[in-house]
Amino acid sequence: MARRLLLSLALAFATTISAIAAPVDRPLIIGMRLEPPHLDPTAGAAAAIDEVLYANVFEGLTRIDAEGHVVPGLATDWEFGDDGLSLTLTLRDGVTFHDGKPFNADVAKFSLDRARAPGAENAQPQLFAAIESVAAPDPTTLVIHLSRPDADLPYSLAWGDAVMVHPDSAETNKQTPVGTGPFRFERWRRGDRIVLVRNDDYWGEAAKLPRVEFAFVGDPTVALAALMAGDINAFPSFGAPETLPVIAADPRFTVKSGTTEGETIMAINSRRPPLDQLAVRQALARAVDRQALVDGAMYGTATPIGAPMPPHDPAYIDLTGVNAYDPASAKALLAEAGVENLKLTLSLPPTSYARRSGEIIASELREVGIDVTLEPVEWAEWLSRIFRGKDYDLTIVAHTEPSDIGIYGRPDYYFHVDDPRLTEILDALDVETDPAARIELLQEAQRRIADNAVNVFLFQLPKSGVWDARLVGMWENSPIQANDVTGVYWSK
Amino acid sequence: MPRKTAVNASPIRRLLRRLLGLAATLLAASLLIFVAMSVLPGDPAEVLLGMNADPAAVDALRTEMGLDQPLPVQFARWLGGVLAGDFGESATYAVPVTDLILERAVVSVPLAILGVLLSVGIALPAGLLAAIRRDRGTDNLVTTLAQIGLSIPSVWLGLILIYLFAVVMKVVPAGGFPGWDAGVGPALSALILPAVALAAPQAAILTRITRTAIVEAMDEDYVTLARAKGRSVAGAVARHALPNALAPILTIVGLQFGYLVAGAVVIETVFSLPGVGRLLFQAVSQRDLQVVQGVVLIVVATVVVVNTLCDGLAVWSNPRQRQRQRQRQQRRRPA
């Protein structure tokens, strides 16, 4: 009898302990809409690659934190040379890759040289354009020599495309990624999920989650069901904004509408007459009611913009008034330019924001007498025919890279900006390091782009995240395309 | 022993003819897909490297993937590989196509089998019941249910099933697949809803076919005779009507298998199942030609083989056909 009592007491005690400890050690299951094609962030443009691996598995010399600031990564500090033509970084000591191989300056040099090699499979070669050579004078010092000053370099080095890889595992990272991060790759069941587990030999503060799974759910309705059923704990970017009020009303979940670096535009092919005329482009911009788009296509979750700069950026100026919604003025501008019976095709890539906005814009343009044909295109076709082939009239797309205003300085870019002064400003921005002077240049660029009606600027793409209310540390905003869960934990 | 050779020669010749037909079908299907994919704008190198890529890097990747070769050379290379048992490497995933298809087949094949079993399992008894109780309440009920099943899109049915069984009752997961290594129970419970959604419209069609076939057979003289000889309705159906009605039913089952495979593309997306259908869908949007070709080849082969088997079964199951065949073989016997 006494033994029985003792046993049940012990059992009760054990269950109490596990009741306290178990929930905190619970794995996190994150839902994503798209599956990465492979797992090497340095060799592909798909955002899904970074969304699984950035900061969790792979780390760069620097990194972007939740507020969008550049903070130390595998480099503890860095300093530009007096002429601005070199950057010296001090590297962290005692860092090892998940396979036990040490990280040092030689590995860092290898990673950068591999990423910037001519013809390398890297999707963001512009990040490394200013680098002339990389030297590793000692194991914890890396010197990057530049052909021209590049004030953005510490920021560029924080991108997923610049993460550190080991020469021995670089070639196999696509299938079995080996990084230095707080999580190590466990398995990838293609089509279903990728599993990461805590790296117990991490150089820094260990991750609190024992295990993170990234599950792929393509259909937004099913995503909602999976969330409600508890099969998935978090959707950092949820595909169905119309269901957000339902989720927000449920105390089990947290709904956060954060910012991203994605400026949604209706790009104009300004080499195609009559779109080469400023008046016609202005007319297009004034025919579009941005607030109607935000309300109708984005269910009120987005912020209207008037230039290619996110509202949370310190250099942002509100230019939505430059070509504000004014259908009468749009008609007058078209008449003034002598353009009648304008027929345009609006090409829509498969994203829901593009398809939904396209429907509304088409009816708005018809209001001012422009005959719009909607043309749905696949992503592959968009890249090939519209983006590279520049064969289109109008198209809707979000430019999601951080600090990408530089594309407006490229006359050969798909929307054909032809403004030498703008190119000058943006070139000056490349080499300017003084923060105040940079903001001034950025604002001048924004004004020129808005005045020129280069594109129709629609809204800043929101990041609508939903997750279990017991989760702490999920990123609200998306300053970089990533799901950094290194600081996430279960509160209970 | 002349009789034996005569009996065997014919099936072998028929088999050879079938195999030749299969090879021709596969070649035609591959060529069609290859041409269609080549006409589509965009290629996997562009998709992989995205908007900011260096054109030189895209070209280098294109060369690596063999996309810089003329189209006939690309097709010949692929065909040569397939004949040697090599389906090539996926441009996007950078792994052999065979591995990709095999890891997906463990989801899709059981799903298709489950779908056929459910479809037949529901349709055969329901159709039989409706035929036996022709023009009575049961018949009307079954026919109405079949009409409803036929009209419901399987996507919608899938979503409703998910809501009911995963969100409200929480008895199965809302999509996803735990893998067979998680145990047969969890794996099957992940497949049961998609199988139901997939099978429902097929079961509805098959129910109506079964009902009609049995009803027709029951109007035949030999059933009337059997009844006159004192057989019960059930006995007459089991012994006489069903064997005669089986041929059209089996033919439809064979045809439905193709629909099940095609429908799986949609259902696997709705239920987030890592199956062959979803692989095909992704591969098309990523312009992953090798994967598309490989999947289409295997799907076409499976459908043709299953159809052939069903045709064979239909012949074998039909007493009159069997008899006719015997007569034909006797005629062919050398004098």
PDB file of N, CA and C in Angstrom, chain A residues 97-169:
ATOM      1  N   PHE A  97      31.332  25.384 -38.011  1.00  0.00           N
ATOM      2  CA  PHE A  97      30.192  24.980 -38.817  1.00  0.00           C
ATOM      3  C   PHE A  97      29.535  23.762 -38.178  1.00  0.00           C
ATOM      4  N   HIS A  98      28.355  23.412 -38.644  1.00  0.00           N
ATOM      5  CA  HIS A  98      27.615  22.298 -38.053  1.00  0.00           C
ATOM      6  C   HIS A  98      28.336  20.962 -38.207  1.00  0.00           C
ATOM      7  N   ASP A  99      29.274  20.884 -39.166  1.00  0.00           N
ATOM      8  CA  ASP A  99      30.023  19.639 -39.312  1.00  0.00           C
ATOM      9  C   ASP A  99      31.328  19.695 -38.523  1.00  0.00           C
ATOM     10  N   GLY A 100      31.497  20.705 -37.689  1.00  0.00           N
ATOM     11  CA  GLY A 100      32.675  20.786 -36.827  1.00  0.00           C
ATOM     12  C   GLY A 100      33.841  21.557 -37.415  1.00  0.00           C
ATOM     13  N   LYS A 101      33.774  21.919 -38.700  1.00  0.00           N
ATOM     14  CA  LYS A 101      34.886  22.629 -39.329  1.00  0.00           C
ATOM     15  C   LYS A 101      34.914  24.076 -38.834  1.00  0.00           C
ATOM     16  N   PRO A 102      36.121  24.618 -38.603  1.00  0.00           N
ATOM     17  CA  PRO A 102      36.208  25.967 -38.039  1.00  0.00           C
ATOM     18  C   PRO A 102      35.926  27.059 -39.075  1.00  0.00           C
ATOM     19  N   PHE A 103      35.368  28.170 -38.583  1.00  0.00           N
ATOM     20  CA  PHE A 103      35.185  29.356 -39.407  1.00  0.00           C
ATOM     21  C   PHE A 103      36.340  30.306 -39.118  1.00  0.00           C
ATOM     22  N   ASN A 104      36.951  30.846 -40.197  1.00  0.00           N
ATOM     23  CA  ASN A 104      38.023  31.827 -40.022  1.00  0.00           C
ATOM     24  C   ASN A 104      38.062  32.736 -41.247  1.00  0.00           C
ATOM     25  N   ALA A 105      39.067  33.618 -41.294  1.00  0.00           N
ATOM     26  CA  ALA A 105      39.134  34.607 -42.373  1.00  0.00           C
ATOM     27  C   ALA A 105      39.281  33.953 -43.749  1.00  0.00           C
ATOM     28  N   ASP A 106      39.978  32.800 -43.795  1.00  0.00           N
ATOM     29  CA  ASP A 106      40.129  32.120 -45.089  1.00  0.00           C
ATOM     30  C   ASP A 106      38.774  31.646 -45.614  1.00  0.00           C
ATOM     31  N   VAL A 107      37.959  31.131 -44.693  1.00  0.00           N
ATOM     32  CA  VAL A 107      36.622  30.678 -45.078  1.00  0.00           C
ATOM     33  C   VAL A 107      35.787  31.873 -45.554  1.00  0.00           C
ATOM     34  N   ALA A 108      35.924  33.002 -44.828  1.00  0.00           N
ATOM     35  CA  ALA A 108      35.167  34.201 -45.207  1.00  0.00           C
ATOM     36  C   ALA A 108      35.593  34.685 -46.586  1.00  0.00           C
ATOM     37  N   LYS A 109      36.900  34.667 -46.839  1.00  0.00           N
ATOM     38  CA  LYS A 109      37.413  35.082 -48.155  1.00  0.00           C
ATOM     39  C   LYS A 109      36.867  34.153 -49.236  1.00  0.00           C
ATOM     40  N   PHE A 110      36.891  32.846 -48.944  1.00  0.00           N
ATOM     41  CA  PHE A 110      36.360  31.882 -49.907  1.00  0.00           C
ATOM     42  C   PHE A 110      34.895  32.195 -50.221  1.00  0.00           C
ATOM     43  N   SER A 111      34.093  32.445 -49.177  1.00  0.00           N
ATOM     44  CA  SER A 111      32.664  32.680 -49.370  1.00  0.00           C
ATOM     45  C   SER A 111      32.417  33.885 -50.258  1.00  0.00           C
ATOM     46  N   LEU A 112      33.135  34.994 -49.966  1.00  0.00           N
ATOM     47  CA  LEU A 112      32.908  36.210 -50.754  1.00  0.00           C
ATOM     48  C   LEU A 112      33.416  36.031 -52.181  1.00  0.00           C
ATOM     49  N   ASP A 113      34.585  35.415 -52.323  1.00  0.00           N
ATOM     50  CA  ASP A 113      35.130  35.222 -53.680  1.00  0.00           C
ATOM     51  C   ASP A 113      34.224  34.322 -54.513  1.00  0.00           C
ATOM     52  N   ARG A 114      33.637  33.322 -53.854  1.00  0.00           N
ATOM     53  CA  ARG A 114      32.738  32.408 -54.562  1.00  0.00           C
ATOM     54  C   ARG A 114      31.477  33.149 -55.008  1.00  0.00           C
ATOM     55  N   ALA A 115      30.962  34.005 -54.135  1.00  0.00           N
ATOM     56  CA  ALA A 115      29.715  34.702 -54.446  1.00  0.00           C
ATOM     57  C   ALA A 115      29.899  35.725 -55.563  1.00  0.00           C
ATOM     58  N   ARG A 116      31.098  36.332 -55.637  1.00  0.00           N
ATOM     59  CA  ARG A 116      31.270  37.431 -56.577  1.00  0.00           C
ATOM     60  C   ARG A 116      32.026  37.016 -57.847  1.00  0.00           C
ATOM     61  N   ALA A 117      32.359  35.738 -57.960  1.00  0.00           N
ATOM     62  CA  ALA A 117      33.082  35.269 -59.152  1.00  0.00           C
ATOM     63  C   ALA A 117      32.246  35.547 -60.399  1.00  0.00           C
ATOM     64  N   PRO A 118      32.890  35.903 -61.508  1.00  0.00           N
ATOM     65  CA  PRO A 118      32.115  36.155 -62.733  1.00  0.00           C
ATOM     66  C   PRO A 118      31.333  34.892 -63.121  1.00  0.00           C
ATOM     67  N   GLY A 119      30.068  35.083 -63.448  1.00  0.00           N
ATOM     68  CA  GLY A 119      29.249  33.939 -63.844  1.00  0.00           C
ATOM     69  C   GLY A 119      28.818  33.068 -62.678  1.00  0.00           C
ATOM     70  N   ALA A 120      29.077  33.512 -61.428  1.00  0.00           N
ATOM     71  CA  ALA A 120      28.662  32.719 -60.269  1.00  0.00           C
ATOM     72  C   ALA A 120      27.146  32.645 -60.222  1.00  0.00           C
ATOM     73  N   GLU A 121      26.632  31.592 -59.571  1.00  0.00           N
ATOM     74  CA  GLU A 121      25.192  31.374 -59.537  1.00  0.00           C
ATOM     75  C   GLU A 121      24.494  32.325 -58.581  1.00  0.00           C
ATOM     76  N   ASN A 122      25.163  33.370 -58.112  1.00  0.00           N
ATOM     77  CA  ASN A 122      24.566  34.264 -57.122  1.00  0.00           C
ATOM     78  C   ASN A 122      23.488  35.142 -57.747  1.00  0.00           C
ATOM     79  N   ALA A 123      22.374  35.319 -57.015  1.00  0.00           N
ATOM     80  CA  ALA A 123      21.235  36.052 -57.573  1.00  0.00           C
ATOM     81  C   ALA A 123      21.333  37.560 -57.362  1.00  0.00           C
ATOM     82  N   GLN A 124      22.274  38.033 -56.537  1.00  0.00           N
ATOM     83  CA  GLN A 124      22.379  39.467 -56.265  1.00  0.00           C
ATOM     84  C   GLN A 124      23.798  39.962 -56.504  1.00  0.00           C
ATOM     85  N   PRO A 125      24.317  39.848 -57.729  1.00  0.00           N
ATOM     86  CA  PRO A 125      25.716  40.226 -57.968  1.00  0.00           C
ATOM     87  C   PRO A 125      25.998  41.695 -57.661  1.00  0.00           C
ATOM     88  N   GLN A 126      24.948  42.553 -57.700  1.00  0.00           N
ATOM     89  CA  GLN A 126      25.177  43.982 -57.450  1.00  0.00           C
ATOM     90  C   GLN A 126      25.681  44.244 -56.040  1.00  0.00           C
ATOM     91  N   LEU A 127      25.438  43.300 -55.110  1.00  0.00           N
ATOM     92  CA  LEU A 127      25.899  43.505 -53.735  1.00  0.00           C
ATOM     93  C   LEU A 127      27.418  43.561 -53.669  1.00  0.00           C
ATOM     94  N   PHE A 128      28.050  42.837 -54.568  1.00  0.00           N
ATOM     95  CA  PHE A 128      29.509  42.687 -54.512  1.00  0.00           C
ATOM     96  C   PHE A 128      30.213  43.491 -55.604  1.00  0.00           C
ATOM     97  N   ALA A 129      29.456  44.320 -56.311  1.00  0.00           N
ATOM     98  CA  ALA A 129      29.999  44.986 -57.500  1.00  0.00           C
ATOM     99  C   ALA A 129      31.218  45.851 -57.195  1.00  0.00           C
ATOM    100  N   ALA A 130      31.270  46.452 -56.002  1.00  0.00           N
ATOM    101  CA  ALA A 130      32.369  47.375 -55.699  1.00  0.00           C
ATOM    102  C   ALA A 130      33.611  46.652 -55.183  1.00  0.00           C
ATOM    103  N   ILE A 131      33.482  45.371 -54.894  1.00  0.00           N
ATOM    104  CA  ILE A 131      34.618  44.645 -54.302  1.00  0.00           C
ATOM    105  C   ILE A 131      35.666  44.338 -55.366  1.00  0.00           C
ATOM    106  N   GLU A 132      36.923  44.734 -55.048  1.00  0.00           N
ATOM    107  CA  GLU A 132      38.009  44.470 -55.991  1.00  0.00           C
ATOM    108  C   GLU A 132      38.731  43.197 -55.599  1.00  0.00           C
ATOM    109  N   SER A 133      39.041  43.069 -54.308  1.00  0.00           N
ATOM    110  CA  SER A 133      39.695  41.858 -53.837  1.00  0.00           C
ATOM    111  C   SER A 133      39.426  41.696 -52.344  1.00  0.00           C
ATOM    112  N   VAL A 134      39.654  40.463 -51.868  1.00  0.00           N
ATOM    113  CA  VAL A 134      39.432  40.165 -50.455  1.00  0.00           C
ATOM    114  C   VAL A 134      40.709  39.545 -49.920  1.00  0.00           C
ATOM    115  N   ALA A 135      41.158  39.994 -48.749  1.00  0.00           N
ATOM    116  CA  ALA A 135      42.393  39.450 -48.180  1.00  0.00           C
ATOM    117  C   ALA A 135      42.127  38.959 -46.770  1.00  0.00           C
ATOM    118  N   ALA A 136      42.867  37.913 -46.376  1.00  0.00           N
ATOM    119  CA  ALA A 136      42.746  37.343 -45.037  1.00  0.00           C
ATOM    120  C   ALA A 136      44.108  37.362 -44.362  1.00  0.00           C
ATOM    121  N   PRO A 137      44.553  38.533 -43.845  1.00  0.00           N
ATOM    122  CA  PRO A 137      45.893  38.637 -43.274  1.00  0.00           C
ATOM    123  C   PRO A 137      46.094  37.743 -42.051  1.00  0.00           C
ATOM    124  N   ASP A 138      45.097  37.559 -41.229  1.00  0.00           N
ATOM    125  CA  ASP A 138      45.206  36.600 -40.126  1.00  0.00           C
ATOM    126  C   ASP A 138      43.828  35.986 -39.885  1.00  0.00           C
ATOM    127  N   PRO A 139      43.747  34.903 -39.088  1.00  0.00           N
ATOM    128  CA  PRO A 139      42.492  34.145 -38.988  1.00  0.00           C
ATOM    129  C   PRO A 139      41.284  34.971 -38.562  1.00  0.00           C
ATOM    130  N   THR A 140      41.469  36.082 -37.845  1.00  0.00           N
ATOM    131  CA  THR A 140      40.290  36.825 -37.406  1.00  0.00           C
ATOM    132  C   THR A 140      40.193  38.200 -38.056  1.00  0.00           C
ATOM    133  N   THR A 141      40.974  38.439 -39.113  1.00  0.00           N
ATOM    134  CA  THR A 141      40.892  39.733 -39.800  1.00  0.00           C
ATOM    135  C   THR A 141      40.611  39.520 -41.279  1.00  0.00           C
ATOM    136  N   LEU A 142      39.618  40.254 -41.774  1.00  0.00           N
ATOM    137  CA  LEU A 142      39.290  40.177 -43.192  1.00  0.00           C
ATOM    138  C   LEU A 142      39.317  41.598 -43.748  1.00  0.00           C
ATOM    139  N   VAL A 143      40.036  41.785 -44.860  1.00  0.00           N
ATOM    140  CA  VAL A 143      40.095  43.111 -45.470  1.00  0.00           C
ATOM    141  C   VAL A 143      39.479  43.030 -46.857  1.00  0.00           C
ATOM    142  N   ILE A 144      38.455  43.870 -47.083  1.00  0.00           N
ATOM    143  CA  ILE A 144      37.819  43.910 -48.398  1.00  0.00           C
ATOM    144  C   ILE A 144      38.276  45.186 -49.097  1.00  0.00           C
ATOM    145  N   HIS A 145      38.959  45.044 -50.247  1.00  0.00           N
ATOM    146  CA  HIS A 145      39.417  46.205 -51.014  1.00  0.00           C
ATOM    147  C   HIS A 145      38.369  46.545 -52.065  1.00  0.00           C
ATOM    148  N   LEU A 146      38.103  47.845 -52.194  1.00  0.00           N
ATOM    149  CA  LEU A 146      37.026  48.289 -53.086  1.00  0.00           C
ATOM    150  C   LEU A 146      37.567  49.081 -54.276  1.00  0.00           C
ATOM    151  N   SER A 147      36.865  48.989 -55.377  1.00  0.00           N
ATOM    152  CA  SER A 147      37.239  49.773 -56.552  1.00  0.00           C
ATOM    153  C   SER A 147      36.635  51.174 -56.484  1.00  0.00           C
ATOM    154  N   ARG A 148      35.587  51.340 -55.682  1.00  0.00           N
ATOM    155  CA  ARG A 148      34.973  52.643 -55.451  1.00  0.00           C
ATOM    156  C   ARG A 148      34.342  52.590 -54.058  1.00  0.00           C
ATOM    157  N   PRO A 149      34.168  53.752 -53.402  1.00  0.00           N
ATOM    158  CA  PRO A 149      33.540  53.694 -52.080  1.00  0.00           C
ATOM    159  C   PRO A 149      32.166  53.053 -52.179  1.00  0.00           C
ATOM    160  N   ASP A 150      31.808  52.267 -51.178  1.00  0.00           N
ATOM    161  CA  ASP A 150      30.497  51.609 -51.156  1.00  0.00           C
ATOM    162  C   ASP A 150      29.985  51.634 -49.724  1.00  0.00           C
ATOM    163  N   ALA A 151      29.250  52.699 -49.419  1.00  0.00           N
ATOM    164  CA  ALA A 151      28.800  52.920 -48.040  1.00  0.00           C
ATOM    165  C   ALA A 151      27.851  51.820 -47.577  1.00  0.00           C
ATOM    166  N   ASP A 152      27.184  51.170 -48.523  1.00  0.00           N
ATOM    167  CA  ASP A 152      26.182  50.160 -48.184  1.00  0.00           C
ATOM    168  C   ASP A 152      26.774  48.781 -47.907  1.00  0.00           C
ATOM    169  N   LEU A 153      28.113  48.645 -48.050  1.00  0.00           N
ATOM    170  CA  LEU A 153      28.700  47.299 -47.996  1.00  0.00           C
ATOM    171  C   LEU A 153      28.356  46.519 -46.717  1.00  0.00           C
ATOM    172  N   PRO A 154      28.475  47.120 -45.512  1.00  0.00           N
ATOM    173  CA  PRO A 154      28.121  46.334 -44.316  1.00  0.00           C
ATOM    174  C   PRO A 154      26.677  45.827 -44.393  1.00  0.00           C
ATOM    175  N   TYR A 155      25.794  46.623 -44.996  1.00  0.00           N
ATOM    176  CA  TYR A 155      24.397  46.226 -45.190  1.00  0.00           C
ATOM    177  C   TYR A 155      24.314  45.088 -46.201  1.00  0.00           C
ATOM    178  N   SER A 156      25.044  45.256 -47.323  1.00  0.00           N
ATOM    179  CA  SER A 156      25.027  44.224 -48.365  1.00  0.00           C
ATOM    180  C   SER A 156      25.509  42.882 -47.822  1.00  0.00           C
ATOM    181  N   LEU A 157      26.518  42.933 -46.935  1.00  0.00           N
ATOM    182  CA  LEU A 157      27.089  41.689 -46.408  1.00  0.00           C
ATOM    183  C   LEU A 157      26.105  40.949 -45.507  1.00  0.00           C
ATOM    184  N   ALA A 158      25.039  41.636 -45.094  1.00  0.00           N
ATOM    185  CA  ALA A 158      24.048  41.008 -44.219  1.00  0.00           C
ATOM    186  C   ALA A 158      23.002  40.225 -45.005  1.00  0.00           C
ATOM    187  N   TRP A 159      22.979  40.355 -46.336  1.00  0.00           N
ATOM    188  CA  TRP A 159      21.981  39.656 -47.148  1.00  0.00           C
ATOM    189  C   TRP A 159      22.211  38.140 -47.109  1.00  0.00           C
ATOM    190  N   GLY A 160      21.148  37.416 -47.344  1.00  0.00           N
ATOM    191  CA  GLY A 160      21.268  35.965 -47.415  1.00  0.00           C
ATOM    192  C   GLY A 160      22.210  35.518 -48.516  1.00  0.00           C
ATOM    193  N   ASP A 161      22.330  36.322 -49.556  1.00  0.00           N
ATOM    194  CA  ASP A 161      23.194  35.960 -50.684  1.00  0.00           C
ATOM    195  C   ASP A 161      24.673  36.085 -50.337  1.00  0.00           C
ATOM    196  N   ALA A 162      24.980  36.641 -49.144  1.00  0.00           N
ATOM    197  CA  ALA A 162      26.375  36.845 -48.752  1.00  0.00           C
ATOM    198  C   ALA A 162      26.731  36.043 -47.503  1.00  0.00           C
ATOM    199  N   VAL A 163      25.956  35.013 -47.155  1.00  0.00           N
ATOM    200  CA  VAL A 163      26.243  34.262 -45.932  1.00  0.00           C
ATOM    201  C   VAL A 163      27.522  33.438 -46.089  1.00  0.00           C
ATOM    202  N   MET A 164      28.062  33.040 -44.945  1.00  0.00           N
ATOM    203  CA  MET A 164      29.325  32.302 -44.919  1.00  0.00           C
ATOM    204  C   MET A 164      29.095  30.807 -45.137  1.00  0.00           C
ATOM    205  N   VAL A 165      29.860  30.264 -46.070  1.00  0.00           N
ATOM    206  CA  VAL A 165      29.782  28.824 -46.355  1.00  0.00           C
ATOM    207  C   VAL A 165      31.190  28.247 -46.312  1.00  0.00           C
ATOM    208  N   HIS A 166      31.313  26.986 -46.004  1.00  0.00           N
ATOM    209  CA  HIS A 166      32.629  26.350 -45.925  1.00  0.00           C
ATOM    210  C   HIS A 166      32.980  25.732 -47.280  1.00  0.00           C
ATOM    211  N   PRO A 167      34.286  25.822 -47.678  1.00  0.00           N
ATOM    212  CA  PRO A 167      34.671  25.260 -48.989  1.00  0.00           C
ATOM    213  C   PRO A 167      34.279  23.781 -49.123  1.00  0.00           C
ATOM    214  N   ASP A 168      34.312  23.030 -48.013  1.00  0.00           N
ATOM    215  CA  ASP A 168      34.033  21.597 -48.110  1.00  0.00           C
ATOM    216  C   ASP A 168      32.551  21.290 -48.284  1.00  0.00           C
ATOM    217  N   SER A 169      31.685  22.202 -47.860  1.00  0.00           N
ATOM    218  CA  SER A 169      30.247  21.907 -47.942  1.00  0.00           C
ATOM    219  C   SER A 169      29.524  22.817 -48.930  1.00  0.00           C
TER     220      SER A 169
END
